[in-house]
PDB file of C-alpha atoms and ligand atoms in Angstrom:
ATOM      1  CA  VAL A   1      56.426  61.601   0.659  1.00 60.00           C
ATOM      2  CA  ALA A   2      56.005  64.555   3.031  1.00 62.00           C
ATOM      3  CA  LEU A   3      57.006  66.931   0.269  1.00 57.00           C
ATOM      4  CA  GLU A   4      54.598  65.359  -2.190  1.00 63.00           C
ATOM      5  CA  ARG A   5      51.816  65.542   0.406  1.00 65.00           C
ATOM      6  CA  ALA A   6      52.487  69.229   0.965  1.00 59.00           C
ATOM      7  CA  ARG A   7      52.416  69.798  -2.778  1.00 55.00           C
ATOM      8  CA  MET A   8      49.079  67.968  -3.139  1.00 59.00           C
ATOM      9  CA  ALA A   9      47.608  69.991  -0.261  1.00 59.00           C
ATOM     10  CA  GLN A  10      48.679  73.095  -2.155  1.00 55.00           C
ATOM     11  CA  VAL A  11      46.963  71.976  -5.346  1.00 57.00           C
ATOM     12  CA  GLU A  12      43.808  71.130  -3.415  1.00 60.00           C
ATOM     13  CA  CYS A  13      43.640  74.532  -1.762  1.00 60.00           C
ATOM     14  CA  GLY A  14      44.043  76.382  -5.076  1.00 63.00           C
ATOM     15  CA  GLU A  15      40.945  78.516  -5.208  1.00 69.00           C
ATOM     16  CA  VAL A  16      38.609  79.075  -8.085  1.00 68.00           C
ATOM     17  CA  PRO A  17      36.592  82.301  -7.947  1.00 70.00           C
ATOM     18  CA  GLU A  18      32.917  81.795  -7.120  1.00 77.00           C
ATOM     19  CA  PRO A  19      30.864  84.258  -9.146  1.00 80.00           C
ATOM     20  CA  GLY A  20      27.719  85.513  -7.439  1.00 87.00           C
ATOM     21  CA  THR A  21      25.160  85.227 -10.270  1.00 93.00           C
ATOM     22  CA  PRO A  22      24.665  82.954 -13.299  1.00 95.00           C
ATOM     23  CA  HIS A  23      25.536  85.927 -15.539  1.00 96.00           C
ATOM     24  CA  ASP A  24      28.812  86.365 -13.665  1.00 96.00           C
ATOM     25  CA  GLY A  25      29.514  82.652 -13.893  1.00 95.00           C
ATOM     26  CA  PHE A  26      29.064  82.617 -17.688  1.00 96.00           C
ATOM     27  CA  ALA A  27      31.289  85.663 -18.118  1.00 97.00           C
ATOM     28  CA  TYR A  28      34.025  84.336 -15.841  1.00 95.00           C
ATOM     29  CA  VAL A  29      34.301  80.906 -17.446  1.00 95.00           C
ATOM     30  CA  ALA A  30      34.126  82.332 -20.974  1.00 97.00           C
ATOM     31  CA  LEU A  31      37.191  84.480 -20.176  1.00 96.00           C
ATOM     32  CA  GLN A  32      38.989  81.934 -18.025  1.00 95.00           C
ATOM     33  CA  GLU A  33      38.731  79.002 -20.477  1.00 95.00           C
ATOM     34  CA  LEU A  34      40.313  81.105 -23.215  1.00 96.00           C
ATOM     35  CA  ALA A  35      43.016  82.326 -20.809  1.00 94.00           C
ATOM     36  CA  THR A  36      43.922  78.739 -19.905  1.00 93.00           C
ATOM     37  CA  ARG A  37      43.944  77.800 -23.576  1.00 95.00           C
ATOM     38  CA  ILE A  38      46.478  80.554 -24.302  1.00 94.00           C
ATOM     39  CA  ALA A  39      48.598  79.736 -21.240  1.00 93.00           C
ATOM     40  CA  HIS A  40      48.703  75.973 -21.965  1.00 93.00           C
ATOM     41  CA  HIS A  41      49.579  76.551 -25.597  1.00 93.00           C
ATOM     42  CA  ASN A  42      52.381  78.987 -24.724  1.00 92.00           C
ATOM     43  CA  THR A  43      53.703  76.610 -22.060  1.00 92.00           C
ATOM     44  CA  GLY A  44      53.857  73.856 -24.697  1.00 93.00           C
ATOM     45  CA  LYS A  45      55.810  76.100 -27.043  1.00 92.00           C
ATOM     46  CA  LEU A  46      58.478  76.569 -24.344  1.00 92.00           C
ATOM     47  CA  LEU A  47      58.976  72.805 -23.931  1.00 92.00           C
ATOM     48  CA  GLU A  48      61.883  71.241 -25.752  1.00 91.00           C
ATOM     49  CA  ASP A  49      60.122  67.901 -25.552  1.00 92.00           C
ATOM     50  CA  LYS A  50      57.996  67.070 -28.603  1.00 94.00           C
ATOM     51  CA  ALA A  51      55.556  64.804 -26.717  1.00 95.00           C
ATOM     52  CA  GLY A  52      55.117  67.503 -24.050  1.00 93.00           C
ATOM     53  CA  TYR A  53      54.350  70.040 -26.731  1.00 95.00           C
ATOM     54  CA  GLU A  54      51.746  67.745 -28.314  1.00 95.00           C
ATOM     55  CA  VAL A  55      50.079  67.078 -24.936  1.00 95.00           C
ATOM     56  CA  MET A  56      49.838  70.800 -24.171  1.00 95.00           C
ATOM     57  CA  LYS A  57      48.455  71.464 -27.635  1.00 95.00           C
ATOM     58  CA  LYS A  58      45.741  68.882 -27.072  1.00 96.00           C
ATOM     59  CA  VAL A  59      44.839  70.274 -23.639  1.00 95.00           C
ATOM     60  CA  ALA A  60      44.758  73.780 -25.140  1.00 95.00           C
ATOM     61  CA  SER A  61      42.383  72.688 -27.895  1.00 96.00           C
ATOM     62  CA  ASP A  62      40.070  71.183 -25.250  1.00 96.00           C
ATOM     63  CA  GLU A  63      40.111  74.473 -23.360  1.00 96.00           C
ATOM     64  CA  ASN A  64      39.180  76.228 -26.573  1.00 96.00           C
ATOM     65  CA  ARG A  65      36.071  74.063 -26.917  1.00 97.00           C
ATOM     66  CA  HIS A  66      35.055  74.917 -23.355  1.00 96.00           C
ATOM     67  CA  HIS A  67      35.615  78.578 -24.157  1.00 97.00           C
ATOM     68  CA  LEU A  68      33.495  78.512 -27.333  1.00 98.00           C
ATOM     69  CA  PHE A  69      30.568  76.982 -25.439  1.00 98.00           C
ATOM     70  CA  TYR A  70      30.576  79.661 -22.725  1.00 98.00           C
ATOM     71  CA  ARG A  71      31.351  82.455 -25.168  1.00 98.00           C
ATOM     72  CA  ASP A  72      28.187  81.588 -27.107  1.00 98.00           C
ATOM     73  CA  LEU A  73      26.211  81.267 -23.884  1.00 98.00           C
ATOM     74  CA  VAL A  74      27.188  84.864 -23.048  1.00 98.00           C
ATOM     75  CA  SER A  75      26.198  85.995 -26.570  1.00 98.00           C
ATOM     76  CA  ALA A  76      22.746  84.425 -26.037  1.00 98.00           C
ATOM     77  CA  ALA A  77      22.426  85.991 -22.561  1.00 97.00           C
ATOM     78  CA  LEU A  78      23.284  89.394 -24.057  1.00 98.00           C
ATOM     79  CA  GLU A  79      20.257  89.053 -26.330  1.00 97.00           C
ATOM     80  CA  VAL A  80      17.917  88.092 -23.487  1.00 96.00           C
ATOM     81  CA  ASP A  81      19.215  90.500 -20.816  1.00 97.00           C
ATOM     82  CA  PRO A  82      21.765  92.944 -22.259  1.00 97.00           C
ATOM     83  CA  SER A  83      22.007  95.197 -19.187  1.00 97.00           C
ATOM     84  CA  GLY A  84      22.314  92.366 -16.679  1.00 97.00           C
ATOM     85  CA  MET A  85      24.881  90.603 -18.817  1.00 98.00           C
ATOM     86  CA  VAL A  86      27.023  93.657 -19.544  1.00 98.00           C
ATOM     87  CA  CYS A  87      27.094  94.487 -15.806  1.00 97.00           C
ATOM     88  CA  ALA A  88      28.335  90.958 -15.113  1.00 97.00           C
ATOM     89  CA  ILE A  89      31.013  91.178 -17.837  1.00 98.00           C
ATOM     90  CA  GLU A  90      32.198  94.472 -16.357  1.00 97.00           C
ATOM     91  CA  ARG A  91      32.449  92.939 -12.852  1.00 96.00           C
ATOM     92  CA  GLN A  92      34.270  89.871 -14.121  1.00 95.00           C
ATOM     93  CA  VAL A  93      36.785  91.796 -16.230  1.00 96.00           C
ATOM     94  CA  ARG A  94      37.413  94.119 -13.258  1.00 95.00           C
ATOM     95  CA  THR A  95      38.101  91.271 -10.824  1.00 92.00           C
ATOM     96  CA  PHE A  96      39.525  88.678 -13.226  1.00 91.00           C
ATOM     97  CA  GLU A  97      42.077  86.268 -11.843  1.00 85.00           C
ATOM     98  CA  MET A  98      43.392  83.016 -13.223  1.00 79.00           C
ATOM     99  CA  PRO A  99      42.387  79.893 -11.304  1.00 75.00           C
ATOM    100  CA  GLY A 100      44.899  79.027  -8.583  1.00 74.00           C
ATOM    101  CA  THR A 101      44.767  82.007  -6.216  1.00 74.00           C
ATOM    102  CA  GLY A 102      45.285  80.577  -2.738  1.00 74.00           C
ATOM    103  CA  ILE A 103      48.183  78.393  -3.922  1.00 79.00           C
ATOM    104  CA  LEU A 104      51.358  79.129  -1.968  1.00 78.00           C
ATOM    105  CA  ASP A 105      53.378  81.851  -3.742  1.00 83.00           C
ATOM    106  CA  TYR A 106      50.638  82.457  -6.298  1.00 81.00           C
ATOM    107  CA  GLU A 107      51.883  86.020  -6.893  1.00 84.00           C
ATOM    108  CA  ALA A 108      55.436  84.833  -7.556  1.00 86.00           C
ATOM    109  CA  HIS A 109      54.140  82.139  -9.926  1.00 84.00           C
ATOM    110  CA  ALA A 110      52.014  84.692 -11.795  1.00 85.00           C
ATOM    111  CA  LYS A 111      55.070  86.948 -12.190  1.00 85.00           C
ATOM    112  CA  ALA A 112      57.225  84.088 -13.467  1.00 86.00           C
ATOM    113  CA  ILE A 113      54.464  83.113 -15.907  1.00 87.00           C
ATOM    114  CA  ALA A 114      54.254  86.697 -17.188  1.00 85.00           C
ATOM    115  CA  SER A 115      58.012  87.142 -17.552  1.00 82.00           C
ATOM    116  CA  ALA A 116      58.261  83.852 -19.478  1.00 84.00           C
ATOM    117  CA  GLY A 117      55.681  85.259 -21.914  1.00 82.00           C
ATOM    118  CA  ILE A 118      53.157  82.520 -21.058  1.00 87.00           C
ATOM    119  CA  TYR A 119      50.400  84.839 -19.900  1.00 87.00           C
ATOM    120  CA  ASP A 120      50.464  88.574 -19.272  1.00 88.00           C
ATOM    121  CA  PHE A 121      48.434  91.780 -19.625  1.00 89.00           C
ATOM    122  CA  ALA A 122      49.230  92.074 -23.320  1.00 91.00           C
ATOM    123  CA  ALA A 123      47.877  88.563 -24.006  1.00 92.00           C
ATOM    124  CA  HIS A 124      44.874  89.293 -21.787  1.00 93.00           C
ATOM    125  CA  HIS A 125      44.085  92.433 -23.783  1.00 95.00           C
ATOM    126  CA  ASP A 126      45.030  91.388 -27.337  1.00 96.00           C
ATOM    127  CA  GLN A 127      43.821  87.787 -27.277  1.00 95.00           C
ATOM    128  CA  ILE A 128      40.834  87.899 -24.935  1.00 96.00           C
ATOM    129  CA  LEU A 129      39.367  91.312 -24.184  1.00 97.00           C
ATOM    130  CA  VAL A 130      39.550  92.733 -27.703  1.00 98.00           C
ATOM    131  CA  PRO A 131      38.514  89.675 -29.748  1.00 97.00           C
ATOM    132  CA  VAL A 132      35.886  88.353 -27.311  1.00 98.00           C
ATOM    133  CA  VAL A 133      34.466  91.260 -25.297  1.00 98.00           C
ATOM    134  CA  LEU A 134      34.694  93.964 -27.966  1.00 98.00           C
ATOM    135  CA  ARG A 135      34.464  91.987 -31.202  1.00 98.00           C
ATOM    136  CA  THR A 136      32.368  88.858 -30.559  1.00 98.00           C
ATOM    137  CA  TRP A 137      30.136  90.233 -27.806  1.00 98.00           C
ATOM    138  CA  GLY A 138      30.176  93.691 -29.421  1.00 98.00           C
ATOM    139  CA  VAL A 139      29.677  95.505 -26.116  1.00 98.00           C
ATOM    140  CA  GLU A 140      30.299  98.896 -27.719  1.00 97.00           C
ATOM    141  CA  LYS A 141      27.376  98.382 -30.122  1.00 97.00           C
ATOM    142  CA  LEU A 142      24.820  96.887 -27.714  1.00 96.00           C
ATOM    143  CA  GLU A 143      21.433  98.551 -27.829  1.00 94.00           C
ATOM    144  CA  GLY A 144      18.679  98.873 -25.252  1.00 94.00           C
ATOM    145  CA  LEU A 145      20.857  99.190 -22.154  1.00 97.00           C
ATOM    146  CA  ASP A 146      19.379 100.762 -19.027  1.00 97.00           C
ATOM    147  CA  ALA A 147      21.299 103.383 -17.016  1.00 98.00           C
ATOM    148  CA  GLU A 148      23.189 100.764 -15.022  1.00 97.00           C
ATOM    149  CA  GLY A 149      24.098  98.873 -18.191  1.00 98.00           C
ATOM    150  CA  GLU A 150      25.328 102.057 -19.880  1.00 98.00           C
ATOM    151  CA  ALA A 151      27.517 102.903 -16.899  1.00 98.00           C
ATOM    152  CA  ALA A 152      28.936  99.361 -16.806  1.00 98.00           C
ATOM    153  CA  ARG A 153      29.686  99.465 -20.540  1.00 98.00           C
ATOM    154  CA  ALA A 154      31.525 102.799 -20.243  1.00 98.00           C
ATOM    155  CA  ALA A 155      33.605 101.491 -17.309  1.00 98.00           C
ATOM    156  CA  LEU A 156      34.322  98.241 -19.156  1.00 98.00           C
ATOM    157  CA  VAL A 157      35.531  99.907 -22.368  1.00 98.00           C
ATOM    158  CA  LYS A 158      37.742 102.275 -20.359  1.00 98.00           C
ATOM    159  CA  ARG A 159      39.222  99.396 -18.356  1.00 97.00           C
ATOM    160  CA  ILE A 160      40.033  97.433 -21.522  1.00 97.00           C
ATOM    161  CA  GLU A 161      41.924 100.461 -22.866  1.00 97.00           C
ATOM    162  CA  ARG A 162      43.886 100.757 -19.615  1.00 96.00           C
ATOM    163  CA  ILE A 163      44.770  97.046 -19.596  1.00 94.00           C
ATOM    164  CA  GLY A 164      46.018  97.396 -23.194  1.00 95.00           C
ATOM    165  CA  LYS A 165      48.245 100.309 -22.214  1.00 96.00           C
ATOM    166  CA  ALA A 166      49.636  98.435 -19.193  1.00 93.00           C
ATOM    167  CA  GLY A 167      50.316  95.415 -21.417  1.00 91.00           C
ATOM    168  CA  ARG A 168      52.242  97.485 -23.959  1.00 93.00           C
ATOM    169  CA  ARG A 169      54.276  99.152 -21.194  1.00 93.00           C
ATOM    170  CA  MET A 170      55.183  95.807 -19.632  1.00 88.00           C
ATOM    171  CA  ALA A 171      56.108  94.259 -22.991  1.00 87.00           C
ATOM    172  CA  ALA A 172      58.373  97.228 -23.756  1.00 90.00           C
ATOM    173  CA  ARG A 173      60.097  96.870 -20.357  1.00 88.00           C
ATOM    174  CA  ARG A 174      60.595  93.144 -20.945  1.00 84.00           C
ATOM    175  CA  GLU A 175      62.196  93.831 -24.327  1.00 86.00           C
ATOM    176  CA  GLU A 176      64.513  96.413 -22.758  1.00 90.00           C
ATOM    177  CA  ARG A 177      65.581  93.923 -20.088  1.00 85.00           C
ATOM    178  CA  GLN A 178      66.196  91.235 -22.692  1.00 84.00           C
ATOM    179  CA  ALA A 179      68.255  93.640 -24.804  1.00 89.00           C
ATOM    180  CA  GLU A 180      70.370  94.481 -21.732  1.00 89.00           C
ATOM    181  CA  LEU A 181      70.939  90.807 -20.998  1.00 86.00           C
ATOM    182  CA  ALA A 182      71.715  89.848 -24.594  1.00 82.00           C
ATOM    183  CA  PRO A 183      75.441  89.642 -25.424  1.00 75.00           C
ATOM    184  CA  ALA A 184      76.551  92.553 -27.600  1.00 64.00           C
TER     185      ALA A 184
HETATM  186 FE1  FE2 B   1      38.458  74.114 -19.364  1.00 59.15          FE
END
């Protein structure tokens, strides 16, 4: 009972980032809902249990619906206030964290999740930043940005490139480690 209580206290103190403006809120949830969709789906694929896999698939498809709603909200906000919205996207990509920071051993959990291939920089870049931020929101093609918006866009595009490079480096290291561990 004591152990279970401690575990529940841990879940309750898991923090969710609190974005400072509505623009930031839209951007954060649009990214985060897709990230949880990917993570839940990949977790399901690792389960040997068929029912577990089906449950995770269903949860993942729910997360995808949440994502689509917020993704479209951001698209609409980009039409109304492109500079304000692109600044918020830049801030949220720069500071992005999955929900759960504040949980005991969050860092260790995040590492285990990455090394199991559930969620890592490569997934973040290839499945979120490129398809959503660059393709759907089209930040590189936005017109009518003010000076602040232009600066945010340049920083954002550069950061996405760097995250892609880090993801490819980490994936290559993981493959090397797996090759070393594999029996000859
Ligand atoms: Fe959700």
